[in-house]
Amino acid sequence: QPGISSKGTDHWLGFLRNNDGVLRLTLFLSADQDASGTVSLPLQGWSQDFTIAADAVTLVELPVEAMHTSSEVVENKGVHVTSDVPISVFAESYQHATEEASLIYPLPSLGTEYRVMAYAGFPELDPYASELLIVATENATEVEITPTAATLGGHPAGLPFLVQLEQGASYQLCAATAAGDLTGTLVRTTEQSGPCRRIAVFGGSICPMLPVGCPGCDHIFEQQLAVPFWGTSYFSLPWAGSNGYT
């Protein structure tokens, strides 16, 4: 879509709760020219410099404490990646028998309004539930959230509420039960924040049964596209040997 690029010099992200915590949080950084930059948790005082050789991949491991575990609590776990030339960023969350990764969009490809895609949790393992995550890229960012399912912190479905975030702050939201699905939740910055308070939004599930009826309990998460960047025509390629799709 016009205005969307997966490469940039300024990326913001965060890690949703994985099943029973994580063993490793890793960023995969690539570039088509020599690059250098820094990965940081700016509100926690942690940072690590990196270099990337042209057409190669560099791995940066973050402290496992960067993973979110709470619901409806403002935390200081936003991750910031800056570089001297445009790079691609992928985030990986690894635990025994469950691993997930997401492409990370740079700041110009972020927006101010999202409809979240998530997934229900594992029916017999509450609170292994649907979840979303917001990371602020500017100070004084006010976010309005209208959840589609009751939340673990007591917010009812369909009733909007406000959250105040500073740059680098993060906010995870979990459904109250494994049956609740936060898909369709509206997340947007308010006019009171001022113009262009872009936020990074992620959706997923702590430990879903995917597909329904398969007791796999595999963590899923994906960075969301802002509503103005959605399209109307999509192509999908089949996997060899598969007999169904979700």
Tab-separated table of C-alpha atoms in Angstrom:
chain	number	residue	atom	x	y	z
A	1	GLN	CA	0.000	0.000	0.000
A	2	PRO	CA	1.185	3.601	-0.600
A	3	GLY	CA	3.156	4.884	2.375
A	4	ILE	CA	3.944	1.442	3.769
A	5	SER	CA	7.520	0.225	3.943
A	6	SER	CA	9.053	-2.576	5.970
A	7	LYS	CA	12.458	-0.831	6.008
A	8	GLY	CA	13.383	2.205	8.037
A	9	THR	CA	15.768	3.828	10.487
A	10	ASP	CA	13.402	4.126	13.472
A	11	HIS	CA	11.426	1.133	14.827
A	12	TRP	CA	9.349	0.690	18.002
A	13	LEU	CA	8.112	-2.659	19.316
A	14	GLY	CA	7.282	-4.766	22.347
A	15	PHE	CA	6.845	-8.419	23.280
A	16	LEU	CA	3.507	-9.915	24.289
A	17	ARG	CA	3.267	-12.558	26.991
A	18	ASN	CA	4.392	-15.967	25.775
A	19	ASN	CA	3.272	-19.257	27.286
A	20	ASP	CA	4.936	-19.630	30.715
A	21	GLY	CA	7.423	-16.848	29.973
A	22	VAL	CA	10.245	-16.892	27.436
A	23	LEU	CA	13.690	-18.375	27.147
A	24	ARG	CA	14.820	-15.932	24.466
A	25	LEU	CA	13.765	-12.626	22.901
A	26	THR	CA	15.672	-11.935	19.697
A	27	LEU	CA	15.726	-9.273	17.001
A	28	PHE	CA	16.818	-10.254	13.488
A	29	LEU	CA	18.244	-7.200	11.704
A	30	SER	CA	19.080	-7.132	7.990
A	31	ALA	CA	20.140	-4.537	5.417
A	32	ASP	CA	21.195	-4.363	1.774
A	33	GLN	CA	24.142	-2.096	2.727
A	34	ASP	CA	26.466	-1.827	5.691
A	35	ALA	CA	24.529	-0.482	8.667
A	36	SER	CA	24.993	0.328	12.326
A	37	GLY	CA	22.677	1.353	15.114
A	38	THR	CA	21.359	0.722	18.608
A	39	VAL	CA	18.684	-1.442	20.230
A	40	SER	CA	17.433	-0.072	23.542
A	41	LEU	CA	14.850	-0.289	26.264
A	42	PRO	CA	14.973	3.488	26.745
A	43	LEU	CA	12.916	3.632	29.946
A	44	GLN	CA	14.981	0.876	31.570
A	45	GLY	CA	18.464	2.127	30.718
A	46	TRP	CA	19.444	-0.935	28.652
A	47	SER	CA	21.017	-0.622	25.198
A	48	GLN	CA	23.209	-2.555	22.782
A	49	ASP	CA	24.943	-1.296	19.656
A	50	PHE	CA	24.980	-3.399	16.489
A	51	THR	CA	26.484	-3.523	13.022
A	52	ILE	CA	25.097	-5.275	9.931
A	53	ALA	CA	27.152	-6.294	6.923
A	54	ALA	CA	25.495	-5.702	3.545
A	55	ASP	CA	23.078	-8.522	2.614
A	56	ALA	CA	23.613	-10.229	5.973
A	57	VAL	CA	21.655	-10.696	9.202
A	58	THR	CA	22.626	-9.613	12.714
A	59	LEU	CA	20.974	-11.038	15.832
A	60	VAL	CA	20.458	-9.019	19.011
A	61	GLU	CA	19.163	-10.718	22.167
A	62	LEU	CA	17.149	-8.652	24.632
A	63	PRO	CA	16.676	-9.242	28.359
A	64	VAL	CA	13.828	-11.717	28.875
A	65	GLU	CA	12.334	-9.193	31.300
A	66	ALA	CA	11.263	-7.189	28.228
A	67	MET	CA	8.350	-9.607	27.799
A	68	HIS	CA	5.048	-8.320	29.206
A	69	THR	CA	3.267	-10.366	31.862
A	70	SER	CA	0.606	-8.004	33.236
A	71	SER	CA	-2.727	-6.732	31.945
A	72	GLU	CA	-3.852	-3.090	32.021
A	73	VAL	CA	-0.643	-1.817	33.616
A	74	VAL	CA	1.540	0.898	32.070
A	75	GLU	CA	5.062	-0.515	31.844
A	76	ASN	CA	8.465	0.660	30.593
A	77	LYS	CA	9.089	-2.185	28.146
A	78	GLY	CA	8.986	-0.466	24.755
A	79	VAL	CA	11.923	-1.467	22.541
A	80	HIS	CA	13.528	1.127	20.256
A	81	VAL	CA	15.703	0.288	17.240
A	82	THR	CA	17.555	3.096	15.459
A	83	SER	CA	19.995	2.824	12.546
A	84	ASP	CA	22.025	5.040	10.237
A	85	VAL	CA	20.490	3.532	7.056
A	86	PRO	CA	17.168	1.735	6.429
A	87	ILE	CA	17.054	-1.799	7.831
A	88	SER	CA	14.503	-4.602	8.215
A	89	VAL	CA	13.580	-5.788	11.709
A	90	PHE	CA	11.990	-9.072	12.788
A	91	ALA	CA	11.157	-9.918	16.419
A	92	GLU	CA	11.214	-13.492	17.764
A	93	SER	CA	9.767	-14.842	21.002
A	94	TYR	CA	11.028	-18.327	21.909
A	95	GLN	CA	9.925	-20.823	24.531
A	96	HIS	CA	10.078	-24.630	24.716
A	97	ALA	CA	8.007	-26.029	21.815
A	98	THR	CA	6.547	-22.617	20.923
A	99	GLU	CA	8.216	-19.936	18.823
A	100	GLU	CA	6.713	-16.950	17.032
A	101	ALA	CA	8.045	-14.007	15.038
A	102	SER	CA	6.708	-10.807	13.503
A	103	LEU	CA	7.876	-8.276	10.963
A	104	ILE	CA	8.337	-4.876	12.639
A	105	TYR	CA	7.209	-1.747	10.784
A	106	PRO	CA	9.252	1.484	10.970
A	107	LEU	CA	7.855	4.697	12.417
A	108	PRO	CA	6.555	6.198	9.103
A	109	SER	CA	4.490	3.029	8.554
A	110	LEU	CA	2.738	3.303	11.938
A	111	GLY	CA	-0.618	5.019	12.437
A	112	THR	CA	-3.037	6.374	15.015
A	113	GLU	CA	-6.033	4.017	14.567
A	114	TYR	CA	-6.115	0.218	14.621
A	115	ARG	CA	-8.602	-2.650	14.595
A	116	VAL	CA	-6.798	-5.497	16.286
A	117	MET	CA	-6.494	-9.039	14.945
A	118	ALA	CA	-5.972	-11.453	17.832
A	119	TYR	CA	-7.203	-14.970	18.663
A	120	ALA	CA	-8.994	-16.749	21.510
A	121	GLY	CA	-6.973	-18.542	24.180
A	122	PHE	CA	-6.658	-22.155	25.274
A	123	PRO	CA	-10.078	-23.190	26.702
A	124	GLU	CA	-8.776	-25.270	29.593
A	125	LEU	CA	-5.853	-23.061	30.590
A	126	ASP	CA	-7.194	-19.715	31.836
A	127	PRO	CA	-5.785	-17.123	31.783
A	128	TYR	CA	-3.942	-18.222	28.597
A	129	ALA	CA	-5.933	-15.654	26.701
A	130	SER	CA	-6.236	-13.291	23.777
A	131	GLU	CA	-3.973	-10.240	24.098
A	132	LEU	CA	-2.836	-6.974	22.539
A	133	LEU	CA	0.015	-4.581	23.169
A	134	ILE	CA	0.514	-0.846	22.598
A	135	VAL	CA	3.865	0.992	22.496
A	136	ALA	CA	3.951	4.804	22.439
A	137	THR	CA	6.401	6.615	20.160
A	138	GLU	CA	5.720	10.136	21.520
A	139	ASN	CA	5.315	11.719	24.933
A	140	ALA	CA	1.840	12.691	26.160
A	141	THR	CA	0.092	10.043	24.066
A	142	GLU	CA	-3.517	9.404	25.086
A	143	VAL	CA	-4.952	6.136	23.757
A	144	GLU	CA	-8.623	5.155	23.630
A	145	ILE	CA	-9.304	1.405	23.751
A	146	THR	CA	-12.692	-0.185	23.067
A	147	PRO	CA	-12.304	-3.919	23.791
A	148	THR	CA	-14.473	-6.528	22.097
A	149	ALA	CA	-14.195	-8.882	25.087
A	150	ALA	CA	-14.157	-8.399	28.844
A	151	THR	CA	-10.600	-7.796	30.047
A	152	LEU	CA	-8.583	-9.349	32.849
A	153	GLY	CA	-8.460	-5.987	34.615
A	154	GLY	CA	-12.241	-5.601	34.668
A	155	HIS	CA	-13.027	-3.443	31.618
A	156	PRO	CA	-16.271	-4.613	29.975
A	157	ALA	CA	-16.622	-5.305	26.275
A	158	GLY	CA	-17.810	-2.367	24.169
A	159	LEU	CA	-17.012	0.354	26.710
A	160	PRO	CA	-14.077	2.637	25.744
A	161	PHE	CA	-11.452	3.691	28.271
A	162	LEU	CA	-8.354	5.896	28.163
A	163	VAL	CA	-4.677	5.200	28.819
A	164	GLN	CA	-1.900	7.806	29.140
A	165	LEU	CA	1.518	6.817	27.774
A	166	GLU	CA	4.901	8.495	27.466
A	167	GLN	CA	7.437	7.705	24.743
A	168	GLY	CA	8.697	4.152	25.188
A	169	ALA	CA	5.928	3.185	27.596
A	170	SER	CA	3.895	0.067	26.865
A	171	TYR	CA	0.482	-1.329	27.759
A	172	GLN	CA	-0.622	-4.946	27.441
A	173	LEU	CA	-4.288	-5.943	27.538
A	174	CYS	CA	-5.494	-9.530	28.094
A	175	ALA	CA	-8.978	-10.994	27.818
A	176	ALA	CA	-10.606	-12.052	31.087
A	177	THR	CA	-11.105	-15.647	29.950
A	178	ALA	CA	-9.590	-17.937	27.357
A	179	ALA	CA	-12.864	-17.864	25.412
A	180	GLY	CA	-12.668	-14.087	25.013
A	181	ASP	CA	-11.236	-12.828	21.731
A	182	LEU	CA	-9.917	-9.267	21.438
A	183	THR	CA	-10.166	-9.340	17.638
A	184	GLY	CA	-11.912	-6.188	16.453
A	185	THR	CA	-10.817	-4.103	19.442
A	186	LEU	CA	-10.509	-0.433	18.473
A	187	VAL	CA	-7.239	1.219	19.522
A	188	ARG	CA	-6.670	4.869	18.593
A	189	THR	CA	-4.979	7.990	19.866
A	190	THR	CA	-7.274	10.850	20.849
A	191	GLU	CA	-7.466	14.366	19.441
A	192	GLN	CA	-6.401	15.641	22.866
A	193	SER	CA	-2.989	14.045	22.268
A	194	GLY	CA	-2.337	16.313	19.328
A	195	PRO	CA	-1.603	15.320	15.730
A	196	CYS	CA	0.401	12.276	14.601
A	197	ARG	CA	0.872	10.527	17.946
A	198	ARG	CA	1.763	7.268	16.201
A	199	ILE	CA	1.614	4.045	18.193
A	200	ALA	CA	2.854	0.512	17.528
A	201	VAL	CA	0.150	-2.108	18.132
A	202	PHE	CA	0.475	-5.886	18.354
A	203	GLY	CA	-2.202	-8.570	18.565
A	204	GLY	CA	-2.106	-12.245	19.392
A	205	SER	CA	-2.754	-14.869	22.024
A	206	ILE	CA	-0.714	-16.237	24.918
A	207	CYS	CA	-1.330	-19.901	24.174
A	208	PRO	CA	-4.127	-20.592	21.669
A	209	MET	CA	-5.552	-23.804	20.312
A	210	LEU	CA	-4.734	-23.241	16.649
A	211	PRO	CA	-6.670	-24.384	14.769
A	212	VAL	CA	-9.653	-24.848	17.103
A	213	GLY	CA	-9.673	-28.418	18.353
A	214	CYS	CA	-5.898	-28.870	18.111
A	215	PRO	CA	-4.376	-28.731	21.636
A	216	GLY	CA	-1.088	-27.225	20.481
A	217	CYS	CA	-0.871	-24.236	22.862
A	218	ASP	CA	1.447	-22.180	20.606
A	219	HIS	CA	2.036	-18.473	21.220
A	220	ILE	CA	1.108	-16.149	18.324
A	221	PHE	CA	1.656	-12.423	17.802
A	222	GLU	CA	1.780	-10.028	14.871
A	223	GLN	CA	2.298	-6.305	14.476
A	224	GLN	CA	-0.889	-4.648	13.251
A	225	LEU	CA	-1.394	-2.414	10.235
A	226	ALA	CA	-3.105	0.907	10.907
A	227	VAL	CA	-6.590	1.161	9.403
A	228	PRO	CA	-5.661	3.805	6.763
A	229	PHE	CA	-3.090	1.372	5.334
A	230	TRP	CA	-5.518	-1.524	4.847
A	231	GLY	CA	-6.134	-2.789	1.308
A	232	THR	CA	-8.992	-4.363	-0.613
A	233	SER	CA	-7.259	-7.152	-2.539
A	234	TYR	CA	-4.947	-9.838	-1.141
A	235	PHE	CA	-3.077	-12.885	-2.451
A	236	SER	CA	-2.204	-16.009	-0.472
A	237	LEU	CA	0.032	-18.936	-1.386
A	238	PRO	CA	-0.878	-22.476	-0.240
A	239	TRP	CA	1.451	-24.621	1.838
A	240	ALA	CA	2.384	-27.939	0.219
A	241	GLY	CA	0.618	-30.887	1.839
A	242	SER	CA	-1.756	-28.834	3.972
A	243	ASN	CA	-5.392	-29.905	4.223
A	244	GLY	CA	-6.774	-26.732	5.783
A	245	TYR	CA	-6.137	-23.103	6.716
A	246	THR	CA	-7.095	-20.762	9.541
